[in-house]
XYZ file of C-alpha atoms in Angstrom:
420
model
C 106.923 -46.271 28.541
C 107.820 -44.781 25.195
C 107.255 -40.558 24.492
C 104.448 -41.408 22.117
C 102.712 -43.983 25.209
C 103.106 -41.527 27.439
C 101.378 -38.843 25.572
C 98.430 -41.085 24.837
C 98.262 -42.105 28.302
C 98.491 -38.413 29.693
C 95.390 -37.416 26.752
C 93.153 -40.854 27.659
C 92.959 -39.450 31.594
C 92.109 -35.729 30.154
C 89.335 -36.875 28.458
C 87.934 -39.647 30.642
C 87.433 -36.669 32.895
C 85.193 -35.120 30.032
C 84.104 -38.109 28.714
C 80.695 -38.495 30.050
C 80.128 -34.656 28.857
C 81.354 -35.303 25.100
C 79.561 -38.638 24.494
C 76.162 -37.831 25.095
C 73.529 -40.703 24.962
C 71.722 -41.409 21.712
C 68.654 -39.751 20.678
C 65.431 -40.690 18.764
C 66.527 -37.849 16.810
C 69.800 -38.119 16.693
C 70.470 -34.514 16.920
C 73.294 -32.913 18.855
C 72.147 -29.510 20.126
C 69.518 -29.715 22.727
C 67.925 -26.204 20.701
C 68.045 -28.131 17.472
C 66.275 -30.778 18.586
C 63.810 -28.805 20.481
C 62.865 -27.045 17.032
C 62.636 -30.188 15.082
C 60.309 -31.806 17.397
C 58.118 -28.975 17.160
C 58.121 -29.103 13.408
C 57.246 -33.056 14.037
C 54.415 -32.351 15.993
C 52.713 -29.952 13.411
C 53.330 -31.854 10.456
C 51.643 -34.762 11.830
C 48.695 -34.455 9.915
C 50.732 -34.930 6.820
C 51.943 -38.174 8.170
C 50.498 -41.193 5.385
C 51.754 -44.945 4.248
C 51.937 -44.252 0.676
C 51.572 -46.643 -2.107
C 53.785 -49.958 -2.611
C 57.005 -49.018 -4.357
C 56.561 -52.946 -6.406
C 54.038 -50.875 -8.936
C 55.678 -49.775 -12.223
C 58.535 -47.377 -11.419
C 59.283 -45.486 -14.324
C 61.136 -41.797 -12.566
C 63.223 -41.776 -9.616
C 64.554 -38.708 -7.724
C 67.609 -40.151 -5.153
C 68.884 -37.016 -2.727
C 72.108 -36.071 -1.592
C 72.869 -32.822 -0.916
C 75.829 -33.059 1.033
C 80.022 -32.680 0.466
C 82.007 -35.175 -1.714
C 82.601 -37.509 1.030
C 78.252 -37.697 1.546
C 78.440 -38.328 -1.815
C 80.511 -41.132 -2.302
C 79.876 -42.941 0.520
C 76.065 -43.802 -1.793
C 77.600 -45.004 -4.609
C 76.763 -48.485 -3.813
C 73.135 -47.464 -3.102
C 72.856 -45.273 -6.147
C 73.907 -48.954 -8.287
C 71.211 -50.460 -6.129
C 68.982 -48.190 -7.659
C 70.205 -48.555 -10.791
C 69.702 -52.398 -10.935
C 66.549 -52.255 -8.691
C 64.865 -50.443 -11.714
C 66.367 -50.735 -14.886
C 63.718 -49.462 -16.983
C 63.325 -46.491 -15.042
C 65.188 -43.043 -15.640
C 66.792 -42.473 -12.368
C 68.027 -38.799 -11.579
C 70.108 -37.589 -8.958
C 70.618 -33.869 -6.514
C 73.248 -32.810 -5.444
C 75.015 -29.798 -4.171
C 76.426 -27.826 -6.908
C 79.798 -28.179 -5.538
C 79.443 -31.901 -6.637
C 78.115 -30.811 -9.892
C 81.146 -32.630 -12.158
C 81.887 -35.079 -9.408
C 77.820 -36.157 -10.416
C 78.777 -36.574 -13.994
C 81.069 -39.371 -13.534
C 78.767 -41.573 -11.085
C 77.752 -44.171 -13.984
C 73.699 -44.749 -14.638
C 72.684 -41.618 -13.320
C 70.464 -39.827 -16.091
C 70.029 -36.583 -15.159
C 71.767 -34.482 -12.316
C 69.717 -31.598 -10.390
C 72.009 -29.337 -8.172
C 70.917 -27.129 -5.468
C 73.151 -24.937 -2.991
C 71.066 -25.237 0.571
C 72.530 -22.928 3.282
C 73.167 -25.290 5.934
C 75.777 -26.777 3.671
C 77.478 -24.101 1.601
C 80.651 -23.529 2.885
C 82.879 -21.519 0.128
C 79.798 -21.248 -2.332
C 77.288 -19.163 -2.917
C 73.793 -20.315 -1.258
C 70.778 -20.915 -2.613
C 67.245 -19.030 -0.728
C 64.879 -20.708 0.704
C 61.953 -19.306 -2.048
C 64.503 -20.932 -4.480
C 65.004 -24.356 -2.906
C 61.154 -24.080 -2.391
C 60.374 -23.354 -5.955
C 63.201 -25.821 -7.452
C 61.778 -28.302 -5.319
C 58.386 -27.977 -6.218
C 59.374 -27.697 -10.332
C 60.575 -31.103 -10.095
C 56.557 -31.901 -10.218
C 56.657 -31.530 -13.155
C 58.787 -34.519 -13.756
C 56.125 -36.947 -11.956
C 58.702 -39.195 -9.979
C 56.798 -42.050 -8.892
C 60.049 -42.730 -6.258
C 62.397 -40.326 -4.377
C 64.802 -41.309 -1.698
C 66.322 -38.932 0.261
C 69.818 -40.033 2.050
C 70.366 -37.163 4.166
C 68.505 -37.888 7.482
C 67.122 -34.291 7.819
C 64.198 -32.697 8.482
C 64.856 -29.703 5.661
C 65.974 -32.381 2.874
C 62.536 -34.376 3.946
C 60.375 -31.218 3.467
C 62.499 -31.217 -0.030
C 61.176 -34.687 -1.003
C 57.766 -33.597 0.265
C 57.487 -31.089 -2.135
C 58.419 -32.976 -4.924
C 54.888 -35.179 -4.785
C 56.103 -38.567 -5.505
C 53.394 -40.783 -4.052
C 56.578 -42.800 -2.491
C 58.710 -41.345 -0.067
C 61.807 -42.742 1.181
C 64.006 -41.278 3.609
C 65.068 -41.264 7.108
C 63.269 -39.563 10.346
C 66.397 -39.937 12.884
C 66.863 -35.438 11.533
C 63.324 -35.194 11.789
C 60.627 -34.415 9.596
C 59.174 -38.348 9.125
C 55.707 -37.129 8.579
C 57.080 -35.870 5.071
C 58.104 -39.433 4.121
C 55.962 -42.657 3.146
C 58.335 -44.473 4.718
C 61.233 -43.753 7.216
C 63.518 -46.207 7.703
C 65.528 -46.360 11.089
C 69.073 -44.819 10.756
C 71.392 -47.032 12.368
C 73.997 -44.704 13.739
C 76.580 -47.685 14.212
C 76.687 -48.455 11.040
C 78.443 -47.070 7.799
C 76.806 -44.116 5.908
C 77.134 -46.698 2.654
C 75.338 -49.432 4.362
C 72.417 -46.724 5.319
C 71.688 -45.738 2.091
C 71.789 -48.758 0.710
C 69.176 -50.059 3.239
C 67.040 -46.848 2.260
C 67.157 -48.048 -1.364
C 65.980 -51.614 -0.484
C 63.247 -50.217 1.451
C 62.120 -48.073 -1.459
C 62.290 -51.101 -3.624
C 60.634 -53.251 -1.337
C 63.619 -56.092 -0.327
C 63.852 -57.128 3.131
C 67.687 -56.246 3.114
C 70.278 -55.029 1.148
C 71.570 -59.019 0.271
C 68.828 -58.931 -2.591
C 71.035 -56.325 -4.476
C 74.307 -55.617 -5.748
C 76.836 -58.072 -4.115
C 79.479 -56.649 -6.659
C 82.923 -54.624 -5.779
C 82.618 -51.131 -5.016
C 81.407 -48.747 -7.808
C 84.128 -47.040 -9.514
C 83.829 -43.033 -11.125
C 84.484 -43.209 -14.677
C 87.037 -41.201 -15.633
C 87.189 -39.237 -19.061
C 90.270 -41.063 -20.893
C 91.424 -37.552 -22.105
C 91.432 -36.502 -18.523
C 92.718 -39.368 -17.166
C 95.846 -39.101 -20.169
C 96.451 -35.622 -18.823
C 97.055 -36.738 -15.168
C 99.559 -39.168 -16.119
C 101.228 -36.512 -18.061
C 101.205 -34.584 -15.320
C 102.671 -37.168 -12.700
C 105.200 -38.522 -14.782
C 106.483 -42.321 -14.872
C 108.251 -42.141 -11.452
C 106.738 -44.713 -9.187
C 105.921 -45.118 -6.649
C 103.652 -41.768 -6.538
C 102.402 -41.286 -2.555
C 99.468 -38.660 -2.192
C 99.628 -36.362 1.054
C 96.069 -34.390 1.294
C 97.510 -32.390 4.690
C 94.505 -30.670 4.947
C 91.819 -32.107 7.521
C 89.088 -30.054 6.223
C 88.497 -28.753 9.428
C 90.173 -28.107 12.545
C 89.040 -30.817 14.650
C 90.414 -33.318 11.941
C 93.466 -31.628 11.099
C 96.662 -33.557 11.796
C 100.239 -31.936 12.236
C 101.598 -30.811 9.361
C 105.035 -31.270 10.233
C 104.456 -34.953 10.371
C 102.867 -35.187 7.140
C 106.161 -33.998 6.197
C 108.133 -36.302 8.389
C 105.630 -39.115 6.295
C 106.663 -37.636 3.215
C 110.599 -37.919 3.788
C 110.240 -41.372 5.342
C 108.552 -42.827 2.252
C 110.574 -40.756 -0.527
C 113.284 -42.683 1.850
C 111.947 -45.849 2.401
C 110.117 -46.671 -0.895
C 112.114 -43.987 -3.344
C 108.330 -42.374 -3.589
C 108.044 -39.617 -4.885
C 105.738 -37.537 -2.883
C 102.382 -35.715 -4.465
C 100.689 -32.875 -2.629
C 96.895 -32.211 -2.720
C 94.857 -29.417 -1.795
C 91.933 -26.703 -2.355
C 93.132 -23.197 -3.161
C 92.586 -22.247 0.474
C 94.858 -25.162 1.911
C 97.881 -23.620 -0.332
C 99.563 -22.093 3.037
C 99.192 -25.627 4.486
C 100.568 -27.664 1.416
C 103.492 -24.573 1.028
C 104.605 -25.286 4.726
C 105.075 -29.557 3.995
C 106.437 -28.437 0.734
C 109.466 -26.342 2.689
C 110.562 -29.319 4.583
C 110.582 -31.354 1.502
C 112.092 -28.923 -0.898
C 114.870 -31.345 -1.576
C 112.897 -34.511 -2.698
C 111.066 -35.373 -5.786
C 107.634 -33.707 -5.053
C 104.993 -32.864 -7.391
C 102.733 -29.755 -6.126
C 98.997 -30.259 -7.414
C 97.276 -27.786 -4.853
C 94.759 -25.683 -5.994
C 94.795 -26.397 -9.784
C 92.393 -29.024 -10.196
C 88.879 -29.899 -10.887
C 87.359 -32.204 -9.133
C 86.842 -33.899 -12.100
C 90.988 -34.130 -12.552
C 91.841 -34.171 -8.830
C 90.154 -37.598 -9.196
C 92.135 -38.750 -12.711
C 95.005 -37.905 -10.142
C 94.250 -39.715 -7.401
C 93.811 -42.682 -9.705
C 96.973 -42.657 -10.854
C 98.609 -42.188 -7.262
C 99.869 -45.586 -5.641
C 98.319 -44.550 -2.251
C 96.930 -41.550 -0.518
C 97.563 -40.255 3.039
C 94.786 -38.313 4.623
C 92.471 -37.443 7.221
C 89.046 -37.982 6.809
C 88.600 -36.130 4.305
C 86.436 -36.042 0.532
C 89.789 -36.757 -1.256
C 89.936 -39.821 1.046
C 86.613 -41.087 -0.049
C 87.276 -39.853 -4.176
C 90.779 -42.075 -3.780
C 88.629 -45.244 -2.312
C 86.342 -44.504 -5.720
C 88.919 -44.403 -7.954
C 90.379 -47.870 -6.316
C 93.535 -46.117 -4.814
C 95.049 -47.500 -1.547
C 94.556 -45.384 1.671
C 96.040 -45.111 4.808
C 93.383 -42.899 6.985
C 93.948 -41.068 9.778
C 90.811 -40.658 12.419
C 90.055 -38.624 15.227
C 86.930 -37.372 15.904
C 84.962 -38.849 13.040
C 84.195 -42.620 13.748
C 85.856 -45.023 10.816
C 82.968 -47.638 11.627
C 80.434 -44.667 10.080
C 82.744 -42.648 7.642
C 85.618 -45.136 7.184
C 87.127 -45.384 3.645
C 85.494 -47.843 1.425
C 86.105 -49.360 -2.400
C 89.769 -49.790 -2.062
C 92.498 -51.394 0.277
C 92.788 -49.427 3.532
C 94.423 -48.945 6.849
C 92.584 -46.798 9.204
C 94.651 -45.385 11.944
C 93.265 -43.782 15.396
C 94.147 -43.621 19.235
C 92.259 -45.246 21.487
C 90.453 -42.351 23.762
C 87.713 -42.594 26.222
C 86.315 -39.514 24.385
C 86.737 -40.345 20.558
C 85.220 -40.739 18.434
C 83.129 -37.955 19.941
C 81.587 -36.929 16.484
C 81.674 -33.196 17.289
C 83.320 -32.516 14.247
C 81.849 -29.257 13.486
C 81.845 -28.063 17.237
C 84.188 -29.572 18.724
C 84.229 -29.380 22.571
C 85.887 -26.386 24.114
C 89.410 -28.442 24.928
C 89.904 -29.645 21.690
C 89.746 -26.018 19.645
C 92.569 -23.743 18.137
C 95.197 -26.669 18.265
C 95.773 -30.658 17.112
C 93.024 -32.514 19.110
C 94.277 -35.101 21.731
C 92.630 -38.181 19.748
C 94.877 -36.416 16.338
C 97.715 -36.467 17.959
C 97.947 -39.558 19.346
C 98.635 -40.641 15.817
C 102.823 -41.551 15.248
C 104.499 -40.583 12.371
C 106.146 -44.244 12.608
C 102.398 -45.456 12.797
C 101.512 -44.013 9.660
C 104.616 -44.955 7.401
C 104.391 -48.713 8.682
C 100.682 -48.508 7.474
C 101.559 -46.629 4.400
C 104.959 -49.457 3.641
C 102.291 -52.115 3.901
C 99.819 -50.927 1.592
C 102.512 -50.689 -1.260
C 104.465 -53.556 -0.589
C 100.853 -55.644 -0.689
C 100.792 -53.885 -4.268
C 103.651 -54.654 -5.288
C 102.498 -58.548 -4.477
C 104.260 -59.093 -1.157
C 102.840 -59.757 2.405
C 99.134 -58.643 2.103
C 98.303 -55.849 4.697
C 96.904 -56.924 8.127
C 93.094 -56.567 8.064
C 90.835 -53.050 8.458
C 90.289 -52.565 12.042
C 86.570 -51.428 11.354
C-alpha cells in the first residue's frame, strides 16, 4: 500500500469511530444545534396564527423582491434561478438583496433592476453589521415598493420574517430554517440536492410550474464583465499562457488545504504545462499566499492578493485558463465567468455546493465521516490543523485533474466526467 493509501486508510478507521456522532440524522428542520432548533420551533409554534395560502402567483406580476443574503458562493449558486425569474416574468421589474459585501458582485448579474443590500449579523464576517431596528425598518420600507412576489432562497427563519415584513401577498421561501408560517408557500428543501437546483425549484413554485423543466434549459448564466475592466485584467496578466489560478485560502479552517502542496501544484504545472502560476487572495489571506509565493519565488508567478475588487477579481478569473481551489466563493465566481476548475472538497458536500457553469473536476477522499457539513464547527478532532477528509487529497491527484482540464482546452482527450 502506497504512503498516501495508507494515510487514508489510517483517517477512514478514525472517523468511522466518530462517524455515527458527526453525521447526525436529518431533521424537519434541518438545523444542526439541538439549542437552535429548540428556539426555532418555538418561534414556529407562535407564529402559527400568521400561517395563510396566499393568492395564486399566475395573476399579473408586475414587482418582484428575490432574497439572498448570503456570501458570494450563496450567491452564485442562484444565478440560474434569478434567469428563471427573469424569463418567468418579463414584464415585471425584478429586484434583488443581497449582503453588501456582494454589493458590485450584484451589479454584474444581468436582468436584475434594482439591488437592495443589507448587512444581517448572522452573516457579517469582516463587515460592519446591520441592527436588528435597521433590518426591521429596511425591511418594512420595501412596502413601499408593493411587490406582488418575493422569494426568499435562504432557508431561514430570520430571512422569512424578512419577506414577511415586506407584505407581498405571495410568499415564497423555504421552512426546512424555520419560520414557514411567514411564507405563502414553503417549498421542501431537498438537502441532497444542489443549492442551484433549490432555488430554482423555489422560483418555479413562485411562478406556478410543476418543475424547473418549464424554464430556462440554457447554459449557465454568465456575469457580465465591464470591457474596461475586463481590458485591465489582461493587462495585468500578460500574454503568457497558460495562466493557472491557486486561491490557497479555504476560507475557513475546516476547508483549508496544505499550503505547501498548493505550492508543490504550482511547481508541477509551471513544470508540466510551462504555466505560469497566478495567486489569489483577500487582504487577510496575504500571509497564506506570501508562504506559496516563497517556494515559488523562482517561477513565473503573478501575485494578485489583496488588490482587487470583486468586480476585477472576477475580470481575472476570466482570463485565467483554470483555477485551483477549495470550496471557496472564488471557486463559484471562476464557474460564472466560464473558467475551468479543479475543486478540492472536504467537509462541504460537492453534490450540494459543487462548482457549476464551467468544466470541473471535483476532488475528495472517501471518509465514513465526510462530508460531515460542519463547516463552521467542525467537530472537536478536526480543529487547529488540515482535517483528515483535506488531507487525504494528493498533490499528484490534483495536477492529473488540473493536466486534464487544460489539455481538454487545448482540444485533446476531453476530461473524464464530474463525479457529482
Amino acid at each position: 500500500m502506497t504512503s498516501a493509501g495508507r494515510q487514508t486508510a489510517l483517517a477512514s478507521v478514525a472517523c468511522l469511530a466518530s462517524a455515527v456522532q458527526y453525521q447526525r440524522p436529518m431533521n424537519a428542520l434541518q438545523i444542526a444545534r439541538a439549542h437552535e432548533r429548540v428556539l426555532v420551533r418555538l418561534v414556529d409554534v407562535l407564529t402559527v396564527p400568521l400561517r395563510r395560502k396566499g393568492p395564486s402567483a399566475t395573476r399579473p406580476v408586475r414587482r418582484v423582491l428575490l432574497l439572498r443574503l448570503e456570501r458570494i458562493g450563496d450567491l452564485l449558486m442562484t444565478l440560474d434561478a434569478l434567469r428563471d425569474a427573469c424569463e418567468a416574468w418579463p414584464d415585471a421589474r425584478i429586484d434583488l438583496a443581497v449582503g453588501a459585501w456582494n454589493r458590485d458582485l450584484a451589479a454584474l448579474i444581468p436582468g436584475m433592476s434594482r439591488v437592495h443590500t443589507l448587512s444581517v449579523p448572522w452573516l457579517a464576517r469582516h463587515e460592519a453589521a446591520d441592527p436588528w431596528p435597521t433590518l426591521v425598518g429596511r425591511a418594512r420600507r420595501w412596502r413601499r415598493e408593493h411587490y406582488d412576489v418575493v422569494v426568499n432562497f435562504e432557508p431561514d427563519v430570520r430571512t422569512n420574517f424578512l419577506a414577511w415584513l415586506t407584505g407581498a401577498p405571495v410568499r415564497v421561501g423555504y421552512s426546512s430554517g424555520g419560520g414557514g408560517s411567514f411564507l405563502t408557500d414553503a417549498v421542501p428543501y431537498r438537502p441532497s440536492a444542489h443549492v442551484s437546483l433549490n432555488a430554482r425549484e423555489a422560483v418555479a413554485r413562485a411562478v406556478g410550474t410543476a418543475s424547473v423543466s418549464r424554464l430556462s434549459g440554457r447554459p449557465a448564466v454568465r456575469l457580465e464583465i465591464p470591457e474596461p475592466v475586463r481590458e485591465q485584467a489582461r493587462a495585468r496578466l500578460g500574454a503568457s499562457r497558460p495562466l493557472v489560478g491557486l486561491h490557497v485560502s479555504g476560507g475557513r479552517q475546516s476547508k483549508q488545504w496544505h499550503l505547501e502542496r498548493f505550492a508543490a501544484v504550482g511547481r508541477e504545472l509551471a513544470s508540466a504545462a510551462r504555466a505560469t502560476i497566478v495567486l489569489t487572495g483577500a487582504p487577510a489571506d496575504a500571509a497564506m499566499v506570501a508562504e506559496v509565493a516563497r517556494h515559488l519565488h523562482d517561477l513565473p508567478v503573478i501575485n494578485a492578493t489583496g488588490s482587487l475588487t470583486l468586480i476585477e477579481l472576477a475580470a481575472l478569473l476570466e482570463q485565467l485558463d483554470l483555477l485551483v481551489s477549495s470550496d471557496t466563493g472564488p471557486m463559484h465566481m471562476a464557474g460564472a465567468v466560464g473558467t475551468p476548475v479543479v475543486a478540492l472538497f472536504g467537509p462541504s458536500d460537492p453534490s450540494r455546493y459543487g462548482p457549476i457553469g464551467s468544466p470541473s473536476r471535483v476532488l475528495r477522499v472517501s471518509l465514513p465521516c465526510s462530508p460531515c457539513g460542519m463547516v463552521r464547527q467542525p467537530p472537536e478532532r478536526c480543529r487547529g490543523h488540515v482535517p483528515d477528509c483535506m488531507d487525504g487529497i494528493a498533490v499528484r491527484t490534483v495536477v492529473d485533474a488540473a493536466l486534464q482540464l487544460l489539455r481538454a482546452q487545448e482540444g485533446h482527450t476531453p476530461p473524464p466526467a464530474d463525479p457529482r
